[in-house]
Amino acid sequence: MNIHLRLDPLRLAFLAAACLFGATAPALAAGPPLRVLLFSGQNNHDWKTTTPKLRAILTGSGRFTVDVTEHPEQTTAETLARYDVIVSDWNAWGDAPVKEWPPATRTAFLDFIRGGKGYVSIHAGSSSFYDWPEYQQIGGLFWNLGPTSHGPPHEFPVEFVGDHPITRGLASFRTTDELWLKPGMHPAAQLVATGDGQPLAVTTALGRGRGFALLLGHSAEYMNTPGFQSLLLRGTEWAATGEVTLRGAGDARGLDADTVIRRVAAYRFGNDREALLALEQLVQAAAADAATRSALAAKLASALAAEASTDGKRALLDGLSLLGSAAEVPALARALTDAELLYHACQALARIPAPEAEAALITALRTTTGSARATVLQALASRRATSAVPAIARLVTDADPDVAAAALDALGTLGSPEATAALQTAENQIAPALRERWAAALLRCAGSLRAEGKTHEAATLFAALARPGRPASVREAAFPAYVGLAADAAVPDVLAALAGPDPILRRAALRALWSNRQPVLLKAAVDGLGVLSPEQQEAVLLLCGERGDASLLPAVTRAAASPQPEVRRAAVKTLGLIGNASAVDTLARLGDTGSDEDQKAVVEALARLRGSGVDAAIRNALEAAPPAGQRTLIRAVAAREDRTAAPNLLAVSRSPDPAVRTEALRTLGRLADTSACAPLVQRLSQATPDDRERLEGALVEIGRRDPAVVPLLAQALTGAPPVTAASLVGVLGALGGSPAFAAVRQQLPSDQPEVRLAAVRVLADWPDAEPLDDLAAVVETAGDARTRAIAARGLSRLAPQAPARAARAAEALAGALATTTDATERTHLLSAVVGIPCLASLKAVQAELSNPALTIATAAGLLGIGEVIYPWHPAEVKAALADLRRTGPLSPELAKRADALTARLSQPANFALGGLASSPDGIEKDGDAHGDQAAIDGNPDTYWDEQDHQPLYRLRVQLRQRSTLGCLRILGFSHQNYAPKDFEIRCDDRVVKTVTDAAYTNNWLTVAFPPVTCSVVELVITGAHGPSPAIRELEFYAEPPPKP
Amino acid sequence: MTRPTLRPSLTMNSLSRRRFLRQTTLGSATALSLPTLLPASVFGANAPSQRVAVGHIGVGGQGRGLMDGFLGLPQNQSVAVCDPIQERREAAAQRVEQHYAAAKGQDVYRGCRAYADFRELLARDDLDAVVIASPDHWHVPLALAAVRAGKDVYVEKPLGLSIEQGLALRAAVHLHGAVFQYGTQQRSFNSHCGFACELVRNGYLGELKAVHVVAPNGSTGGRAVPQPVPAGLDYDLWLGPAPVTPYTEDRVFGTGRWFIYDYAIGFIAGWGAHPLDVAHWGYPHIPVEYRGTGRIPTEGLFDTVVDWDVQGRYASGVEFTLKTGTDKTTFVGTDGWVAASRGGISAAPESLLERKLKPDDVRLLRDNHHYRDFLNGVRTRQTPVSDIDSAAQSDFMSHLGDIAVRTGRTIRWDPATETILGDTAAARMTRRAGRAPWAA
Ligand SMILES: NC(=O)c1ccc[n+]([C@@H]2O[C@H](COP(=O)([O-])OP(=O)(O)OC[C@H]3O[C@@H](n4cnc5c(N)ncnc54)[C@H](O)[C@@H]3O)[C@@H](O)[C@H]2O)c1
C-alpha cells in the first residue's frame, strides 16, 4: 500500500483540464444518466490523478454524470438526495486531517444507502472508520492492519467467482496493479472476483442498498485496462440500480447506433476510445448497404448538430466522411465554420463525391481566410474539383502567401486546360517569392496535358518552362519532358545542352537521356562522348548498360581506355552488361593494368558477359595473357564456375609468377574434380614450401567436395617420396574421417622421420579422441624428443574427450617422464600430464616432487589434479599433499590452495564436482539462468532454471567417475521459492528415491538414500515450490554431510 | 507535329548561382580565395564540387543514424540539417561540423546550418539532395516540396500516410526526373534478401505459389494525458499536416509517432515496409484482393492496428499473406521455398542457397551500400535500387491490408487504375485531409 502522496505538476494540469472537459453531461436519449457523487480529496493514494481518471471513465461510458466532492465530511442528506450512487476514492488512513465524519454526515450516509442507493469503493477507498460496523459492512474490503500486505505492482490473473450480474459474460483477464494479500473482508460480503487467488472484488448489502468494492486501481495508470473499466462501470451501475446493462469494455460490437453515438458525443481526449471504435465498426457495417448507409449518415449529421464534445464531433465527421452524401453536406458545411472541426470537415467534403460537397467547399473559399482557406483549397485539390478553377484562380494573388501558394498548388493538381490557362494568365501578377511555386504548378499542368495526349500543347508548355529565367528546378524537369515529346527532333538540343555552358541544362540533358528511351538519343550522346565531362560520360556509359544496346559496344569499348577512373569503371561495368565474347580481349587487357578496384570491376564484368563462346574466349586468353591479366581471368573463371577450365588452370598454375600460381591453385581447388589430383600430387615433391602449401590447399578443397579424393590420396601414399608422403598425410588430416585416419595411422611406423612426424602431428590435432592409444604408444616408443612432445600435447588435448581412456594417456606420459632426462622435453611432458587429472598423473607429478629442479608449475599442477580427483582418491591426494609440503615452503598462493584442499579433504566429498550436467527435457532455459552446468559448478551465485509451469523437468549429471553415493543435497533458489518439491532421484536410470513435498531448511534440502554405485544421477522433477524448480547447487555425497 | 523550339535562348553564359555556391561554399574555409572554376582534378577524385550536397530533414533516431552513415561516404557533403526540435537540430549540425573539422584536421569547421523550417533549407540552391527521416505523416509533404524544389530525395519508409500520397509523390518524382531512394536498406545492406529475390525472379523456385510476409507487431498504450509543450519543440510544425490535438510526450518522444493514426498506420506499414519491400522485389506485383482481421486498440494513445492477419491473392492466383511475427518474406514455389529476413535466409531444398546465377539471369543486387547507391544516382541520374515505383506498391500493400482490417470487408484493388473497386467507403479511405499549408 502506498503511504505517501505524490503531487506532480503535470498531473495537476491534467486535473484542471479534466474538470473543464467534465462540464457538460452527455445528452441521453434513452433513460436518464445515473448520477455519481465521487468522494475524493483525501487518500493515502494519489487521488489527484485517480479521481479524474475515474471520472473520465465513468462519464466516457455515457451512462453516468459525475460530481466530485473533496470534502465528503461535509455531505448532507440534502446533497445526497441528488445522487444514485457514491463512488469512494477517499479514506482516512494514517494521520489524515479528517479522521471522523460528523454524526449528521454519518446518518445521512447510512440513510442514503439503506434507502436503496449504492456505494462503490475503489482500492483503498474503504480503508477508514475501523470501529464503524455499518461502514465496514457496506465497504466490504479494507486494509487489515497486520495481516494485509502487498508487493510491488505486477501482472496477475483476475478470475470471477460464482455468477453475478457485474461479472456475467466477462472473460477473466490478466492485469497489472498492486495486489493486496489477505485484505480484510467483511463476513457478509460476497466474493465476486479474485486476483491471483486473493479477494479482489466483493458485493455487499446494507438495508435496501448495495455496495461494490474493487481493490484494483492503485494508481491511474492501472485504470486504463478494459478489465478495470468494465468492473468499475458495471459495478457502479449495479450498485446504483441493482442491474447491469453496460457491456464490458472491449466489447462494443452489437451496441445500437443511438447508444454508440451518445457515447461518442461524450467522448473526450484521454477517455477510452471504445465508443470511437464502436462507431467505426457501425460505419463500416453500414457502408456495405445503401439504405443503412443513409440512415446512419443522417443520424451522424443530426448528432453533429446537437451538443457534443469537439473530440466527439471529429469522430462523427470521420464517420460522415465515409458514409456521407449530398444530404449531409449542409451539416458538414456548418462544421467548416468551426476552426477545431475544419480539418475533419474538409476531409469529409473532399471524400464525398456529390457536387454539393464541391459547392460547399467553393463557398467556404469566400467565408474563410488564412490557413483555413488554404486547407479548403487543399480539399478542393484532393477531390479534383475542376469546377472550382475560377474561384481558386482568384486566390493565386491573395495577400496571404499560404493561400496564394495553396491556390497555385491546387491549380497544378487540377491540371485542366482551364487551370493551365488560369496559371498562364496570372503569370505577371504572381508574387516573386511564389514564382517557383507557380512554375511548378504549370509544370504539373503540362504533365496533365501530356497524359491526356495533348502532345503539342504539352511540348510547347514544357519548352517554355525550360527556358532560362525559369526556376532551375522547373527547367531541369521541363527540358527532359520536352525532349520526350519532341522525339528525335530534340537530339541536337540535347547534345547542345549536354556540352553547353548552361549548367542547369547540362544536368537537365542528362535527365533527358535517362528518362527518354529513343535509341537515337543515346547513340548521339555516346558518339559525342569525348566532349562530355567525366561525370556525364560516366552517366552515359551506365545508361548504355541499363539499356543493353549492343550497338553501342565499340564506343563503350573505347571509353574503357579512358584515363578517368570513374569513366573507365563505368565502361567496364557496361561492357559486362552489353558485351559478348568479343569483349573478353578488351577486358583481359584492362585487367593487366589498373588498380585493384579496376581489376575487381573487370572480373565482375567478365563474370556477367553473356552469349556463347565467352568461357572459351576466357580460357583461350588465359595462357597467353601477362600475369596481371591472368589473375583477373582466373578470377573470372572462378566467378563463372567454368569447370572445363581445369586443364588451363593446371597449365597456368606453373606460371613463374607466384601470385598467378596462388590464384590458379585456389581456383583449381574450387572447380577441379578428382582428375586434377594426380597432377597436383605429382608436383608436391618438386615444389617450394610455399607452392606445396598451395597445392595442399587445392587438394583439400577438392577433397572436401568429393569423397573419392581420400582413397586416391591414401593410395598415392604408397611408394611416394617422403616429402610427398608428408604432404599427403597433412592433406588427409585436414580432410578427416575414418578412411583418412586409417591411412594416416599406417604412416606411424614409417621409416621416414618426416612422414612419421607429419602423421603424429596430424593425429595430435585429430578432432576426436580416436588416436589416443596411438599417441600413447608414440610417447612410449618414439625415439625423438620432438615427436614425443607433439604426441604428448595431443594426449593432453584429447584425454578430456575420452575420460574412460584418460588413464591410459596419463600412464604413457608418466612412463615417458620416468625415462626422459632432457629438461625441455620433461617440461612438455609434465605440462601434458597435469592436463589429465587422474590417479596416474597424480603419481607421475608426485614423483617429480623429489626433482631438485621442481618448478612452481609442477607444484600447481599437482594441486590442480588433487582438486579434481580428491573425492575418489582422498588418501592418495592426502599423501601427495604431504609430499608437496615436505618440499619446503610454498608460495602464498599455492599455500592457500593446498590449505583449501586439505580442508576439503577433511569434509565429505561432493561427487557432483567435475561432472557434466545436462537437461534432456526439451524445455527452454529461463532467460536469467546460467545453464545446466551452473547446478554443479560449486558456485552458489549461478543457477539452473527453465521455463515456468512445465509438467516435468529433468536434470542429469554424468559423474566424472563412477562413484558410490548415499545422499544428495540441493541449494534452492530463494527460501522455499522456486525449489524442486516433488522429484525422483535416479541412479543409472534406476529410481533410488522418490521425494514428495520437499521441505527446505535455510534454503537447503538433504536427501539420503541407500548407497548405490553409479555413473549418472538424474533428478526427474514433477513439482516445484513456485512456477519452476531452480537449483543453485546440486551435490552428491557418500553419506549425509554435516549441515551447511 | 511542329516542333516548338528552344533555340533562341538555349545558351546561358553566366554560371548558375547553384553551381557557383557549390564550388565556393562547400570547400574548405579557403575555398573562397580559389578561382571558381578549378578543374576537378585539382581536388582529386573527391573534390567537394563532385560531392553531393545533402540536407538532412528530421534528425531523430533514424535521421541521426542516416546522417552518420552519409557522413562516412566520400561522395557526401552534409551541409544542412532540419528539425523542429531545437536540441536535435543543433546537436546534429554540431556533429556534422565536428566530423568535417576532424576530417580536415582543423579545430573548427563551419558549413552546416541548422534549420527549424524545412522551407528555408529547401530554398538553398546549393543543395542537391535531402534525406527525409521525419515521422511518417511528414514524408510525402516534405518529399514533394523537395522534389518540386529540384532536389533528389532519400525518403524513409513507410512511404505515405495514404494511397493518395504515394500516388502524388510517385507522379512528382517522375515528372521531375528526381532521383529517389526508399529507406528500405535491406536491398543493399545485406545480399541475401536480393539473392532470395533473384532466385524467385529467375524461376529457381519453379512456379510461384505464395508470398508470405511477416512483420513485427505494433504496440498499444501511450499516455493520453495532455502535457505542456516542452521548450525547444515547435509542436505546430511537428504536427504539420496532421490535425491539432493536445500535446503529450508519448506522441513526439515516445513511440507514438509510429502508432498514432494521425501520423502513421502502424507497424503494418512501419515495419511491414521492409518485408513487403522484399516481397515486391522478388515478385514485382501487387495483390488484387485483401481480407483480414486485426485489433484497433482503444486504451491509451495508440490507435493503429495490431495483431493484423491479412490474406489475399495476386491477379496471377499467387497467394499472399501479411501477419505479425519476426520479420520475414517467404516465397513458395512448386520446386521449393526461400525465406529472407533482415537476419538471414533459409530455403528448401537447401541447395537453393548454393545456387550460382547464370550470366543470363536477372540480377537485382546493386551497390552494397544503400546511401552510396543513392548518392551515385544523384551524380549519374541512374535510378537507385529502391525506386519510387516499387516503394509505392509495397506501401499500398500495407494500406490495403489496413483498410481490409478496418472495413472488415474484402478489398479489391485494380492495379491498372490504382483504385479500390466496388466499395465506396473503402475507396474514400485512400485519401486523407491535410492541414494547410502542409498537405501534399
Ligand atoms: N529504415 C529503417 O530501418 C527505419 C528505422 C527506424 C525508423 N525509420 C523511419 O524513420 C522515420 C523517423 O523515425 P524515428 O524513429 O527516427 O522518429 P523520430 O521521432 O526519432 O525522428 C523524427 C524526427 O523528425 C522531426 N520532424 C518532425 N517534423 C519535421 C519537419 N517538418 N521537418 C523536419 N523534421 C521534422 C522530429 O522532430 C524528429 O526529431 C520514420 O518514418 C520511421 O518509420 C526507418
PDB file of N, CA and C and ligand atoms in Angstrom, chain B residues 57-63 82-85 88 116 118 133-139 142 156-158 183-185 233 237-238 252 257-258 270 274 342, ligand 1:
ATOM      1  N   ILE B  57      16.671  16.201 -43.272  1.00  0.00           N
ATOM      2  CA  ILE B  57      15.400  16.698 -42.735  1.00  0.00           C
ATOM      3  C   ILE B  57      14.851  15.660 -41.771  1.00  0.00           C
ATOM      4  N   GLY B  58      14.799  16.035 -40.497  1.00  0.00           N
ATOM      5  CA  GLY B  58      14.389  15.076 -39.471  1.00  0.00           C
ATOM      6  C   GLY B  58      15.617  14.356 -38.948  1.00  0.00           C
ATOM      7  N   VAL B  59      16.095  14.822 -37.810  1.00  0.00           N
ATOM      8  CA  VAL B  59      17.297  14.187 -37.252  1.00  0.00           C
ATOM      9  C   VAL B  59      16.977  13.614 -35.873  1.00  0.00           C
ATOM     10  N   GLY B  60      15.943  12.773 -35.844  1.00  0.00           N
ATOM     11  CA  GLY B  60      15.642  11.998 -34.645  1.00  0.00           C
ATOM     12  C   GLY B  60      16.448  10.715 -34.690  1.00  0.00           C
ATOM     13  N   GLY B  61      15.896   9.663 -34.142  1.00  0.00           N
ATOM     14  CA  GLY B  61      16.636   8.400 -34.042  1.00  0.00           C
ATOM     15  C   GLY B  61      17.184   7.937 -35.377  1.00  0.00           C
ATOM     16  N   GLN B  62      16.289   7.739 -36.343  1.00  0.00           N
ATOM     17  CA  GLN B  62      16.724   7.207 -37.626  1.00  0.00           C
ATOM     18  C   GLN B  62      17.500   8.252 -38.416  1.00  0.00           C
ATOM     19  N   GLY B  63      17.061   9.501 -38.330  1.00  0.00           N
ATOM     20  CA  GLY B  63      17.727  10.563 -39.086  1.00  0.00           C
ATOM     21  C   GLY B  63      19.185  10.726 -38.684  1.00  0.00           C
ATOM     22  N   CYS B  82      17.756  19.831 -40.379  1.00  0.00           N
ATOM     23  CA  CYS B  82      16.487  20.496 -40.117  1.00  0.00           C
ATOM     24  C   CYS B  82      15.653  19.643 -39.176  1.00  0.00           C
ATOM     25  N   ASP B  83      15.118  20.258 -38.156  1.00  0.00           N
ATOM     26  CA  ASP B  83      14.237  19.536 -37.230  1.00  0.00           C
ATOM     27  C   ASP B  83      13.499  20.576 -36.386  1.00  0.00           C
ATOM     28  N   PRO B  84      12.217  20.368 -36.118  1.00  0.00           N
ATOM     29  CA  PRO B  84      11.511  21.322 -35.253  1.00  0.00           C
ATOM     30  C   PRO B  84      11.916  21.194 -33.785  1.00  0.00           C
ATOM     31  N   ILE B  85      12.762  20.232 -33.477  1.00  0.00           N
ATOM     32  CA  ILE B  85      13.260  20.116 -32.106  1.00  0.00           C
ATOM     33  C   ILE B  85      14.647  20.751 -32.064  1.00  0.00           C
ATOM     34  N   ARG B  88      17.807  18.790 -31.082  1.00  0.00           N
ATOM     35  CA  ARG B  88      18.238  17.790 -32.050  1.00  0.00           C
ATOM     36  C   ARG B  88      18.931  18.422 -33.241  1.00  0.00           C
ATOM     37  N   ALA B 116      14.933  25.164 -38.508  1.00  0.00           N
ATOM     38  CA  ALA B 116      13.702  24.644 -37.920  1.00  0.00           C
ATOM     39  C   ALA B 116      12.712  24.363 -39.048  1.00  0.00           C
ATOM     40  N   PHE B 118      11.816  23.503 -42.814  1.00  0.00           N
ATOM     41  CA  PHE B 118      12.421  22.863 -43.989  1.00  0.00           C
ATOM     42  C   PHE B 118      12.331  23.748 -45.233  1.00  0.00           C
ATOM     43  N   ALA B 133      13.829  11.880 -42.858  1.00  0.00           N
ATOM     44  CA  ALA B 133      13.597  10.882 -41.803  1.00  0.00           C
ATOM     45  C   ALA B 133      12.702  11.466 -40.727  1.00  0.00           C
ATOM     46  N   SER B 134      11.674  12.139 -41.177  1.00  0.00           N
ATOM     47  CA  SER B 134      10.671  12.687 -40.275  1.00  0.00           C
ATOM     48  C   SER B 134       9.721  11.569 -39.876  1.00  0.00           C
ATOM     49  N   PRO B 135       8.796  11.851 -38.958  1.00  0.00           N
ATOM     50  CA  PRO B 135       7.712  10.884 -38.767  1.00  0.00           C
ATOM     51  C   PRO B 135       6.945  10.701 -40.074  1.00  0.00           C
ATOM     52  N   ASP B 136       6.212   9.596 -40.168  1.00  0.00           N
ATOM     53  CA  ASP B 136       5.618   9.185 -41.442  1.00  0.00           C
ATOM     54  C   ASP B 136       4.689  10.235 -42.054  1.00  0.00           C
ATOM     55  N   HIS B 137       3.915  10.943 -41.212  1.00  0.00           N
ATOM     56  CA  HIS B 137       2.908  11.844 -41.784  1.00  0.00           C
ATOM     57  C   HIS B 137       3.539  13.004 -42.537  1.00  0.00           C
ATOM     58  N   TRP B 138       4.813  13.208 -42.309  1.00  0.00           N
ATOM     59  CA  TRP B 138       5.515  14.290 -42.986  1.00  0.00           C
ATOM     60  C   TRP B 138       6.241  13.816 -44.245  1.00  0.00           C
ATOM     61  N   HIS B 139       6.417  12.498 -44.404  1.00  0.00           N
ATOM     62  CA  HIS B 139       7.274  12.023 -45.504  1.00  0.00           C
ATOM     63  C   HIS B 139       6.896  12.645 -46.845  1.00  0.00           C
ATOM     64  N   LEU B 142       6.999  16.556 -47.236  1.00  0.00           N
ATOM     65  CA  LEU B 142       8.390  17.009 -47.319  1.00  0.00           C
ATOM     66  C   LEU B 142       9.021  16.603 -48.646  1.00  0.00           C
ATOM     67  N   GLU B 156      12.580   7.972 -45.982  1.00  0.00           N
ATOM     68  CA  GLU B 156      12.422   6.827 -45.087  1.00  0.00           C
ATOM     69  C   GLU B 156      11.111   6.105 -45.359  1.00  0.00           C
ATOM     70  N   LYS B 157      11.098   4.848 -45.003  1.00  0.00           N
ATOM     71  CA  LYS B 157       9.857   4.088 -45.075  1.00  0.00           C
ATOM     72  C   LYS B 157       9.038   4.385 -43.847  1.00  0.00           C
ATOM     73  N   PRO B 158       7.744   4.144 -43.789  1.00  0.00           N
ATOM     74  CA  PRO B 158       6.901   3.810 -44.928  1.00  0.00           C
ATOM     75  C   PRO B 158       6.656   5.049 -45.772  1.00  0.00           C
ATOM     76  N   GLY B 183      13.945   4.227 -48.036  1.00  0.00           N
ATOM     77  CA  GLY B 183      14.758   3.779 -46.887  1.00  0.00           C
ATOM     78  C   GLY B 183      14.560   2.321 -46.530  1.00  0.00           C
ATOM     79  N   THR B 184      14.541   1.466 -47.529  1.00  0.00           N
ATOM     80  CA  THR B 184      14.408   0.028 -47.263  1.00  0.00           C
ATOM     81  C   THR B 184      15.762  -0.607 -47.526  1.00  0.00           C
ATOM     82  N   GLN B 185      16.622  -0.423 -46.534  1.00  0.00           N
ATOM     83  CA  GLN B 185      18.036  -0.679 -46.773  1.00  0.00           C
ATOM     84  C   GLN B 185      18.388  -2.143 -46.988  1.00  0.00           C
ATOM     85  N   LEU B 233      10.616  22.735 -28.724  1.00  0.00           N
ATOM     86  CA  LEU B 233       9.862  21.961 -29.711  1.00  0.00           C
ATOM     87  C   LEU B 233       8.819  22.865 -30.347  1.00  0.00           C
ATOM     88  N   LEU B 237       4.641  22.824 -35.901  1.00  0.00           N
ATOM     89  CA  LEU B 237       5.382  22.398 -37.083  1.00  0.00           C
ATOM     90  C   LEU B 237       5.538  20.881 -37.095  1.00  0.00           C
ATOM     91  N   TRP B 238       5.753  20.324 -35.898  1.00  0.00           N
ATOM     92  CA  TRP B 238       5.882  18.859 -35.809  1.00  0.00           C
ATOM     93  C   TRP B 238       4.601  18.207 -36.304  1.00  0.00           C
ATOM     94  N   VAL B 252       5.428  12.524 -29.365  1.00  0.00           N
ATOM     95  CA  VAL B 252       6.602  13.078 -30.037  1.00  0.00           C
ATOM     96  C   VAL B 252       7.881  12.350 -29.619  1.00  0.00           C
ATOM     97  N   ARG B 257       4.680   8.413 -32.422  1.00  0.00           N
ATOM     98  CA  ARG B 257       4.813   8.789 -33.831  1.00  0.00           C
ATOM     99  C   ARG B 257       4.675   7.576 -34.745  1.00  0.00           C
ATOM    100  N   TRP B 258       4.922   6.371 -34.211  1.00  0.00           N
ATOM    101  CA  TRP B 258       4.780   5.177 -35.047  1.00  0.00           C
ATOM    102  C   TRP B 258       3.387   4.559 -34.949  1.00  0.00           C
ATOM    103  N   GLY B 270       4.926   0.490 -40.970  1.00  0.00           N
ATOM    104  CA  GLY B 270       6.206   0.951 -40.442  1.00  0.00           C
ATOM    105  C   GLY B 270       7.259  -0.144 -40.468  1.00  0.00           C
ATOM    106  N   HIS B 274       9.495  -3.205 -44.723  1.00  0.00           N
ATOM    107  CA  HIS B 274      10.737  -3.931 -45.044  1.00  0.00           C
ATOM    108  C   HIS B 274      10.461  -5.289 -45.705  1.00  0.00           C
ATOM    109  N   ARG B 342      15.694  -9.772 -42.236  1.00  0.00           N
ATOM    110  CA  ARG B 342      16.870  -8.937 -42.004  1.00  0.00           C
ATOM    111  C   ARG B 342      18.033  -9.799 -41.540  1.00  0.00           C
TER     112      ARG B 342
HETATM  113  N1  LIG C   1      14.703   2.207 -42.352  1.00  0.00           N
HETATM  114  C1  LIG C   1      14.618   1.829 -41.096  1.00  0.00           C
HETATM  115  O1  LIG C   1      15.067   0.765 -40.727  1.00  0.00           O
HETATM  116  C2  LIG C   1      13.981   2.745 -40.105  1.00  0.00           C
HETATM  117  C3  LIG C   1      14.235   2.572 -38.738  1.00  0.00           C
HETATM  118  C4  LIG C   1      13.650   3.442 -37.830  1.00  0.00           C
HETATM  119  C5  LIG C   1      12.818   4.447 -38.278  1.00  0.00           C
HETATM  120  N2  LIG C   1      12.570   4.595 -39.615  1.00  0.00           N
HETATM  121  C6  LIG C   1      11.696   5.649 -40.116  1.00  0.00           C
HETATM  122  O2  LIG C   1      12.335   6.878 -39.920  1.00  0.00           O
HETATM  123  C7  LIG C   1      11.368   7.874 -39.632  1.00  0.00           C
HETATM  124  C8  LIG C   1      11.751   8.590 -38.366  1.00  0.00           C
HETATM  125  O3  LIG C   1      11.639   7.681 -37.315  1.00  0.00           O
HETATM  126  P1  LIG C   1      12.370   7.944 -35.946  1.00  0.00           P
HETATM  127  O4  LIG C   1      12.187   6.743 -35.155  1.00  0.00           O
HETATM  128  O5  LIG C   1      13.739   8.416 -36.195  1.00  0.00           O
HETATM  129  O6  LIG C   1      11.471   9.124 -35.363  1.00  0.00           O
HETATM  130  P2  LIG C   1      11.971  10.369 -34.508  1.00  0.00           P
HETATM  131  O7  LIG C   1      10.739  10.978 -33.956  1.00  0.00           O
HETATM  132  O8  LIG C   1      13.037   9.943 -33.575  1.00  0.00           O
HETATM  133  O9  LIG C   1      12.612  11.304 -35.580  1.00  0.00           O
HETATM  134  C9  LIG C   1      11.854  12.068 -36.462  1.00  0.00           C
HETATM  135  C10 LIG C   1      12.357  13.489 -36.388  1.00  0.00           C
HETATM  136  O10 LIG C   1      11.715  14.248 -37.389  1.00  0.00           O
HETATM  137  C11 LIG C   1      11.461  15.511 -36.844  1.00  0.00           C
HETATM  138  N3  LIG C   1      10.446  16.219 -37.603  1.00  0.00           N
HETATM  139  C12 LIG C   1       9.112  16.286 -37.415  1.00  0.00           C
HETATM  140  N4  LIG C   1       8.576  17.132 -38.286  1.00  0.00           N
HETATM  141  C13 LIG C   1       9.577  17.621 -39.047  1.00  0.00           C
HETATM  142  C14 LIG C   1       9.649  18.570 -40.091  1.00  0.00           C
HETATM  143  N5  LIG C   1       8.574  19.167 -40.545  1.00  0.00           N
HETATM  144  N6  LIG C   1      10.859  18.861 -40.610  1.00  0.00           N
HETATM  145  C15 LIG C   1      11.972  18.257 -40.148  1.00  0.00           C
HETATM  146  N7  LIG C   1      11.970  17.358 -39.162  1.00  0.00           N
HETATM  147  C16 LIG C   1      10.773  17.034 -38.618  1.00  0.00           C
HETATM  148  C17 LIG C   1      11.076  15.210 -35.416  1.00  0.00           C
HETATM  149  O11 LIG C   1      11.161  16.337 -34.599  1.00  0.00           O
HETATM  150  C18 LIG C   1      12.069  14.151 -35.043  1.00  0.00           C
HETATM  151  O12 LIG C   1      13.239  14.656 -34.495  1.00  0.00           O
HETATM  152  C19 LIG C   1      10.032   7.178 -39.525  1.00  0.00           C
HETATM  153  O13 LIG C   1       9.322   7.366 -40.706  1.00  0.00           O
HETATM  154  C20 LIG C   1      10.386   5.741 -39.372  1.00  0.00           C
HETATM  155  O14 LIG C   1       9.437   4.883 -39.924  1.00  0.00           O
HETATM  156  C21 LIG C   1      13.165   3.770 -40.520  1.00  0.00           C
END
